[in-house]
């Protein structure tokens, strides 16, 4: 039987979240960010958010502001919650925060093999502006990164 629908809430990521966020990330990526990457992002003052439902961590986003640009450094949704619209909510929220913080454009890099993420970005109007050769570590050799951007204003 379904209970009442409990909505998920955004909160700024804090040091208290970092172990849990790093554990979620480790379940998503073959070459995950470590807790140090998340902690350093907080120390640098990047815009980092967690999405929780009844306290349970659903996902996170990390955006680095550079002058009037915003770089989406990382975004993730717990594997058990994929395909339920949380990725879209996290991305929409990250774009809105960046815009409110004065960014006019958002940039990101993504592996061409990451179909779900590529789909999500295109769905939100991101378009490919370039390729960074051999940008990511891979199981064999390295993988290129697709560079996407989108105007926020
Ligand atoms: C990328 C990611 C954040 C998407 O999160 P999500 O919660 O599954 O995304 P959503 O449920 O919001 O789906 C977004 C869109 O993708 C579509 N989608 C879902 N599964 C899909 C699939 N297997 N293939 C293509 N599209 C898919 C959804 O239908 C939705 O489109 P719609 O609004 O037209 O229905 C999530 O898959 C993830 O955490 N991946 C691992 C980490 C990662 O790769 N991060 C990005 C690094 S660049």
PDB file of C-alpha atoms and ligand atoms in Angstrom:
ATOM      1  CA  UNK A   1       0.000   0.000   0.000  1.00  0.00           C
ATOM      2  CA  UNK A   2       1.295   3.471  -0.855  1.00  0.00           C
ATOM      3  CA  UNK A   3       1.646   5.993   1.981  1.00  0.00           C
ATOM      4  CA  UNK A   4       1.368   9.737   1.483  1.00  0.00           C
ATOM      5  CA  UNK A   5       3.925  11.018  -1.036  1.00  0.00           C
ATOM      6  CA  UNK A   6       6.819  12.556   0.882  1.00  0.00           C
ATOM      7  CA  UNK A   7       8.662  15.146  -1.145  1.00  0.00           C
ATOM      8  CA  UNK A   8      12.421  15.425  -1.244  1.00  0.00           C
ATOM      9  CA  UNK A   9      14.166  18.578  -0.019  1.00  0.00           C
ATOM     10  CA  UNK A  10      17.298  20.415  -1.062  1.00  0.00           C
ATOM     11  CA  UNK A  11      19.867  21.411   1.551  1.00  0.00           C
ATOM     12  CA  UNK A  12      23.304  22.952   1.110  1.00  0.00           C
ATOM     13  CA  UNK A  13      25.925  20.199   1.354  1.00  0.00           C
ATOM     14  CA  UNK A  14      27.958  20.427   4.560  1.00  0.00           C
ATOM     15  CA  UNK A  15      30.959  18.553   5.976  1.00  0.00           C
ATOM     16  CA  UNK A  16      28.488  16.348   7.859  1.00  0.00           C
ATOM     17  CA  UNK A  17      27.152  15.069   4.504  1.00  0.00           C
ATOM     18  CA  UNK A  18      30.493  14.292   2.909  1.00  0.00           C
ATOM     19  CA  UNK A  19      30.983  10.655   4.030  1.00  0.00           C
ATOM     20  CA  UNK A  20      27.492   9.734   2.888  1.00  0.00           C
ATOM     21  CA  UNK A  21      27.816  11.620  -0.412  1.00  0.00           C
ATOM     22  CA  UNK A  22      31.186   9.972  -1.133  1.00  0.00           C
ATOM     23  CA  UNK A  23      29.658   6.528  -0.402  1.00  0.00           C
ATOM     24  CA  UNK A  24      26.771   7.257  -2.808  1.00  0.00           C
ATOM     25  CA  UNK A  25      29.251   8.435  -5.474  1.00  0.00           C
ATOM     26  CA  UNK A  26      31.366   5.281  -4.979  1.00  0.00           C
ATOM     27  CA  UNK A  27      28.306   3.221  -5.904  1.00  0.00           C
ATOM     28  CA  UNK A  28      27.814   5.163  -9.147  1.00  0.00           C
ATOM     29  CA  UNK A  29      31.171   5.655 -10.797  1.00  0.00           C
ATOM     30  CA  UNK A  30      34.049   3.399 -11.793  1.00  0.00           C
ATOM     31  CA  UNK A  31      36.396   6.313 -11.014  1.00  0.00           C
ATOM     32  CA  UNK A  32      34.535   8.133  -8.242  1.00  0.00           C
ATOM     33  CA  UNK A  33      35.296  11.399  -6.529  1.00  0.00           C
ATOM     34  CA  UNK A  34      36.720  10.730  -3.068  1.00  0.00           C
ATOM     35  CA  UNK A  35      35.504  12.356   0.147  1.00  0.00           C
ATOM     36  CA  UNK A  36      38.465  14.733  -0.270  1.00  0.00           C
ATOM     37  CA  UNK A  37      37.109  16.028  -3.593  1.00  0.00           C
ATOM     38  CA  UNK A  38      33.762  16.843  -1.960  1.00  0.00           C
ATOM     39  CA  UNK A  39      35.402  18.314   1.124  1.00  0.00           C
ATOM     40  CA  UNK A  40      37.750  20.466  -0.991  1.00  0.00           C
ATOM     41  CA  UNK A  41      34.762  21.694  -3.032  1.00  0.00           C
ATOM     42  CA  UNK A  42      33.054  22.831   0.169  1.00  0.00           C
ATOM     43  CA  UNK A  43      36.281  24.469   1.367  1.00  0.00           C
ATOM     44  CA  UNK A  44      36.546  26.325  -1.944  1.00  0.00           C
ATOM     45  CA  UNK A  45      33.013  27.672  -1.488  1.00  0.00           C
ATOM     46  CA  UNK A  46      31.483  25.892  -4.483  1.00  0.00           C
ATOM     47  CA  UNK A  47      27.711  25.618  -4.705  1.00  0.00           C
ATOM     48  CA  UNK A  48      27.039  22.082  -3.428  1.00  0.00           C
ATOM     49  CA  UNK A  49      23.636  20.628  -2.582  1.00  0.00           C
ATOM     50  CA  UNK A  50      22.136  17.435  -1.292  1.00  0.00           C
ATOM     51  CA  UNK A  51      18.618  16.187  -1.987  1.00  0.00           C
ATOM     52  CA  UNK A  52      17.089  14.174   0.882  1.00  0.00           C
ATOM     53  CA  UNK A  53      13.742  12.468   1.371  1.00  0.00           C
ATOM     54  CA  UNK A  54      12.835  11.787   5.008  1.00  0.00           C
ATOM     55  CA  UNK A  55      16.514  12.251   5.798  1.00  0.00           C
ATOM     56  CA  UNK A  56      17.589   9.641   3.239  1.00  0.00           C
ATOM     57  CA  UNK A  57      20.201  10.866   0.757  1.00  0.00           C
ATOM     58  CA  UNK A  58      18.806  10.764  -2.799  1.00  0.00           C
ATOM     59  CA  UNK A  59      21.437  12.765  -4.685  1.00  0.00           C
ATOM     60  CA  UNK A  60      23.822  15.703  -4.854  1.00  0.00           C
ATOM     61  CA  UNK A  61      25.230  18.390  -7.153  1.00  0.00           C
ATOM     62  CA  UNK A  62      28.456  20.420  -7.129  1.00  0.00           C
ATOM     63  CA  UNK A  63      28.905  23.590  -9.197  1.00  0.00           C
ATOM     64  CA  UNK A  64      32.080  25.682  -9.432  1.00  0.00           C
ATOM     65  CA  UNK A  65      31.477  29.373 -10.165  1.00  0.00           C
ATOM     66  CA  UNK A  66      34.076  31.054 -12.406  1.00  0.00           C
ATOM     67  CA  UNK A  67      33.333  34.751 -12.914  1.00  0.00           C
ATOM     68  CA  UNK A  68      29.974  34.804 -14.709  1.00  0.00           C
ATOM     69  CA  UNK A  69      30.141  31.106 -15.649  1.00  0.00           C
ATOM     70  CA  UNK A  70      29.157  28.009 -13.718  1.00  0.00           C
ATOM     71  CA  UNK A  71      30.803  24.591 -14.167  1.00  0.00           C
ATOM     72  CA  UNK A  72      28.782  21.566 -13.167  1.00  0.00           C
ATOM     73  CA  UNK A  73      31.531  19.432 -11.615  1.00  0.00           C
ATOM     74  CA  UNK A  74      29.475  16.518 -10.381  1.00  0.00           C
ATOM     75  CA  UNK A  75      25.890  15.329 -10.077  1.00  0.00           C
ATOM     76  CA  UNK A  76      24.606  11.985  -8.897  1.00  0.00           C
ATOM     77  CA  UNK A  77      21.448  10.154  -7.888  1.00  0.00           C
ATOM     78  CA  UNK A  78      21.490   7.001  -5.751  1.00  0.00           C
ATOM     79  CA  UNK A  79      21.203   4.033  -8.102  1.00  0.00           C
ATOM     80  CA  UNK A  80      18.010   2.785  -6.422  1.00  0.00           C
ATOM     81  CA  UNK A  81      16.342   6.144  -7.270  1.00  0.00           C
ATOM     82  CA  UNK A  82      17.300   6.422 -10.949  1.00  0.00           C
ATOM     83  CA  UNK A  83      14.593   7.140 -13.505  1.00  0.00           C
ATOM     84  CA  UNK A  84      12.284   8.912 -11.038  1.00  0.00           C
ATOM     85  CA  UNK A  85      13.020  12.488 -12.057  1.00  0.00           C
ATOM     86  CA  UNK A  86      15.554  13.276  -9.320  1.00  0.00           C
ATOM     87  CA  UNK A  87      18.402  13.881 -11.756  1.00  0.00           C
ATOM     88  CA  UNK A  88      16.223  16.404 -13.574  1.00  0.00           C
ATOM     89  CA  UNK A  89      15.356  18.109 -10.260  1.00  0.00           C
ATOM     90  CA  UNK A  90      18.996  18.308  -9.221  1.00  0.00           C
ATOM     91  CA  UNK A  91      20.051  19.747 -12.570  1.00  0.00           C
ATOM     92  CA  UNK A  92      17.200  22.271 -12.655  1.00  0.00           C
ATOM     93  CA  UNK A  93      18.054  23.357  -9.110  1.00  0.00           C
ATOM     94  CA  UNK A  94      21.781  23.662  -9.883  1.00  0.00           C
ATOM     95  CA  UNK A  95      21.025  25.792 -12.960  1.00  0.00           C
ATOM     96  CA  UNK A  96      18.657  28.032 -10.998  1.00  0.00           C
ATOM     97  CA  UNK A  97      21.158  28.542  -8.144  1.00  0.00           C
ATOM     98  CA  UNK A  98      23.883  29.365 -10.664  1.00  0.00           C
ATOM     99  CA  UNK A  99      21.636  31.872 -12.413  1.00  0.00           C
ATOM    100  CA  UNK A 100      20.704  33.517  -9.098  1.00  0.00           C
ATOM    101  CA  UNK A 101      24.434  33.704  -8.296  1.00  0.00           C
ATOM    102  CA  UNK A 102      25.002  35.673 -11.504  1.00  0.00           C
ATOM    103  CA  UNK A 103      26.102  32.970 -13.949  1.00  0.00           C
ATOM    104  CA  UNK A 104      25.070  33.502 -17.567  1.00  0.00           C
ATOM    105  CA  UNK A 105      26.290  30.115 -18.844  1.00  0.00           C
ATOM    106  CA  UNK A 106      26.741  26.626 -17.468  1.00  0.00           C
ATOM    107  CA  UNK A 107      29.446  24.243 -18.699  1.00  0.00           C
ATOM    108  CA  UNK A 108      29.965  20.556 -18.020  1.00  0.00           C
ATOM    109  CA  UNK A 109      31.950  17.554 -19.190  1.00  0.00           C
ATOM    110  CA  UNK A 110      30.471  14.098 -19.685  1.00  0.00           C
ATOM    111  CA  UNK A 111      31.689  10.717 -20.897  1.00  0.00           C
ATOM    112  CA  UNK A 112      30.220   9.895 -24.332  1.00  0.00           C
ATOM    113  CA  UNK A 113      29.437   6.418 -22.909  1.00  0.00           C
ATOM    114  CA  UNK A 114      27.221   7.927 -20.179  1.00  0.00           C
ATOM    115  CA  UNK A 115      23.915   7.700 -22.064  1.00  0.00           C
ATOM    116  CA  UNK A 116      21.680   8.653 -19.113  1.00  0.00           C
ATOM    117  CA  UNK A 117      23.636  11.803 -18.329  1.00  0.00           C
ATOM    118  CA  UNK A 118      23.996  12.833 -22.012  1.00  0.00           C
ATOM    119  CA  UNK A 119      20.243  12.375 -22.415  1.00  0.00           C
ATOM    120  CA  UNK A 120      19.520  14.447 -19.308  1.00  0.00           C
ATOM    121  CA  UNK A 121      21.768  17.332 -20.416  1.00  0.00           C
ATOM    122  CA  UNK A 122      20.374  17.418 -23.951  1.00  0.00           C
ATOM    123  CA  UNK A 123      16.868  17.270 -22.525  1.00  0.00           C
ATOM    124  CA  UNK A 124      17.649  20.466 -20.593  1.00  0.00           C
ATOM    125  CA  UNK A 125      18.917  22.245 -23.691  1.00  0.00           C
ATOM    126  CA  UNK A 126      22.654  21.727 -23.271  1.00  0.00           C
ATOM    127  CA  UNK A 127      24.523  21.398 -26.539  1.00  0.00           C
ATOM    128  CA  UNK A 128      27.939  20.033 -27.327  1.00  0.00           C
ATOM    129  CA  UNK A 129      30.630  22.665 -27.922  1.00  0.00           C
ATOM    130  CA  UNK A 130      33.722  20.473 -27.994  1.00  0.00           C
ATOM    131  CA  UNK A 131      35.635  17.354 -27.031  1.00  0.00           C
ATOM    132  CA  UNK A 132      38.478  17.027 -24.542  1.00  0.00           C
ATOM    133  CA  UNK A 133      40.627  14.158 -25.775  1.00  0.00           C
ATOM    134  CA  UNK A 134      41.549  11.412 -23.270  1.00  0.00           C
ATOM    135  CA  UNK A 135      40.094  13.436 -20.400  1.00  0.00           C
ATOM    136  CA  UNK A 136      38.827  10.620 -18.183  1.00  0.00           C
ATOM    137  CA  UNK A 137      40.542   7.504 -16.838  1.00  0.00           C
ATOM    138  CA  UNK A 138      38.920   4.349 -18.230  1.00  0.00           C
ATOM    139  CA  UNK A 139      39.150   0.585 -17.737  1.00  0.00           C
ATOM    140  CA  UNK A 140      41.454   0.489 -20.758  1.00  0.00           C
ATOM    141  CA  UNK A 141      43.358   3.669 -21.611  1.00  0.00           C
ATOM    142  CA  UNK A 142      41.394   6.889 -21.343  1.00  0.00           C
ATOM    143  CA  UNK A 143      38.026   8.201 -22.546  1.00  0.00           C
ATOM    144  CA  UNK A 144      37.250  11.551 -24.178  1.00  0.00           C
ATOM    145  CA  UNK A 145      34.954  14.082 -22.541  1.00  0.00           C
ATOM    146  CA  UNK A 146      32.156  15.817 -24.386  1.00  0.00           C
ATOM    147  CA  UNK A 147      31.955  19.482 -23.389  1.00  0.00           C
ATOM    148  CA  UNK A 148      28.432  20.907 -23.195  1.00  0.00           C
ATOM    149  CA  UNK A 149      27.144  24.368 -22.430  1.00  0.00           C
ATOM    150  CA  UNK A 150      23.862  26.146 -22.006  1.00  0.00           C
ATOM    151  CA  UNK A 151      22.860  29.797 -21.643  1.00  0.00           C
ATOM    152  CA  UNK A 152      21.217  30.439 -18.289  1.00  0.00           C
ATOM    153  CA  UNK A 153      19.735  33.833 -19.105  1.00  0.00           C
TER     154      UNK A 153
HETATM  155  C1  LIG B   1      22.703  10.996 -14.721  1.00  0.00           C
HETATM  156  C2  LIG B   1      21.793  10.842 -13.499  1.00  0.00           C
HETATM  157  C3  LIG B   1      22.137  11.943 -12.497  1.00  0.00           C
HETATM  158  C4  LIG B   1      20.324  10.959 -13.954  1.00  0.00           C
HETATM  159  O1  LIG B   1      19.528  10.843 -12.792  1.00  0.00           O
HETATM  160  P1  LIG B   1      18.036  10.206 -12.841  1.00  0.00           P
HETATM  161  O2  LIG B   1      17.421  10.536 -11.531  1.00  0.00           O
HETATM  162  O3  LIG B   1      18.101   8.791 -13.254  1.00  0.00           O
HETATM  163  O4  LIG B   1      17.397  11.078 -14.012  1.00  0.00           O
HETATM  164  P2  LIG B   1      15.851  11.349 -14.260  1.00  0.00           P
HETATM  165  O5  LIG B   1      15.016  10.269 -13.645  1.00  0.00           O
HETATM  166  O6  LIG B   1      15.596  12.752 -13.832  1.00  0.00           O
HETATM  167  O7  LIG B   1      15.773  11.200 -15.817  1.00  0.00           O
HETATM  168  C5  LIG B   1      16.129  12.239 -16.636  1.00  0.00           C
HETATM  169  C6  LIG B   1      15.710  11.897 -18.034  1.00  0.00           C
HETATM  170  O8  LIG B   1      16.471  10.776 -18.493  1.00  0.00           O
HETATM  171  C7  LIG B   1      15.545   9.766 -18.988  1.00  0.00           C
HETATM  172  N1  LIG B   1      16.122   8.477 -18.770  1.00  0.00           N
HETATM  173  C8  LIG B   1      16.010   7.719 -17.669  1.00  0.00           C
HETATM  174  N2  LIG B   1      16.672   6.575 -17.875  1.00  0.00           N
HETATM  175  C9  LIG B   1      17.207   6.613 -19.110  1.00  0.00           C
HETATM  176  C10 LIG B   1      18.013   5.738 -19.882  1.00  0.00           C
HETATM  177  N3  LIG B   1      18.413   4.545 -19.416  1.00  0.00           N
HETATM  178  N4  LIG B   1      18.412   6.129 -21.113  1.00  0.00           N
HETATM  179  C11 LIG B   1      18.031   7.317 -21.602  1.00  0.00           C
HETATM  180  N5  LIG B   1      17.263   8.178 -20.909  1.00  0.00           N
HETATM  181  C12 LIG B   1      16.861   7.836 -19.685  1.00  0.00           C
HETATM  182  C13 LIG B   1      14.298   9.974 -18.194  1.00  0.00           C
HETATM  183  O9  LIG B   1      13.209   9.427 -18.911  1.00  0.00           O
HETATM  184  C14 LIG B   1      14.247  11.481 -18.108  1.00  0.00           C
HETATM  185  O10 LIG B   1      13.740  12.015 -19.283  1.00  0.00           O
HETATM  186  P3  LIG B   1      12.216  12.468 -19.352  1.00  0.00           P
HETATM  187  O11 LIG B   1      12.105  13.637 -18.410  1.00  0.00           O
HETATM  188  O12 LIG B   1      12.064  12.811 -20.796  1.00  0.00           O
HETATM  189  O13 LIG B   1      11.408  11.296 -18.888  1.00  0.00           O
HETATM  190  C15 LIG B   1      21.948   9.445 -12.849  1.00  0.00           C
HETATM  191  O14 LIG B   1      21.745   8.465 -13.834  1.00  0.00           O
HETATM  192  C16 LIG B   1      23.274   9.213 -12.153  1.00  0.00           C
HETATM  193  O15 LIG B   1      23.430   9.504 -10.966  1.00  0.00           O
HETATM  194  N6  LIG B   1      24.228   8.623 -12.891  1.00  0.00           N
HETATM  195  C17 LIG B   1      25.520   8.273 -12.313  1.00  0.00           C
HETATM  196  C18 LIG B   1      26.337   9.516 -12.039  1.00  0.00           C
HETATM  197  C19 LIG B   1      26.613  10.275 -13.312  1.00  0.00           C
HETATM  198  O16 LIG B   1      26.827   9.697 -14.356  1.00  0.00           O
HETATM  199  N7  LIG B   1      26.606  11.609 -13.192  1.00  0.00           N
HETATM  200  C20 LIG B   1      26.856  12.481 -14.322  1.00  0.00           C
HETATM  201  C21 LIG B   1      28.320  12.692 -14.492  1.00  0.00           C
HETATM  202  S1  LIG B   1      28.631  13.781 -15.894  1.00  0.00           S
END
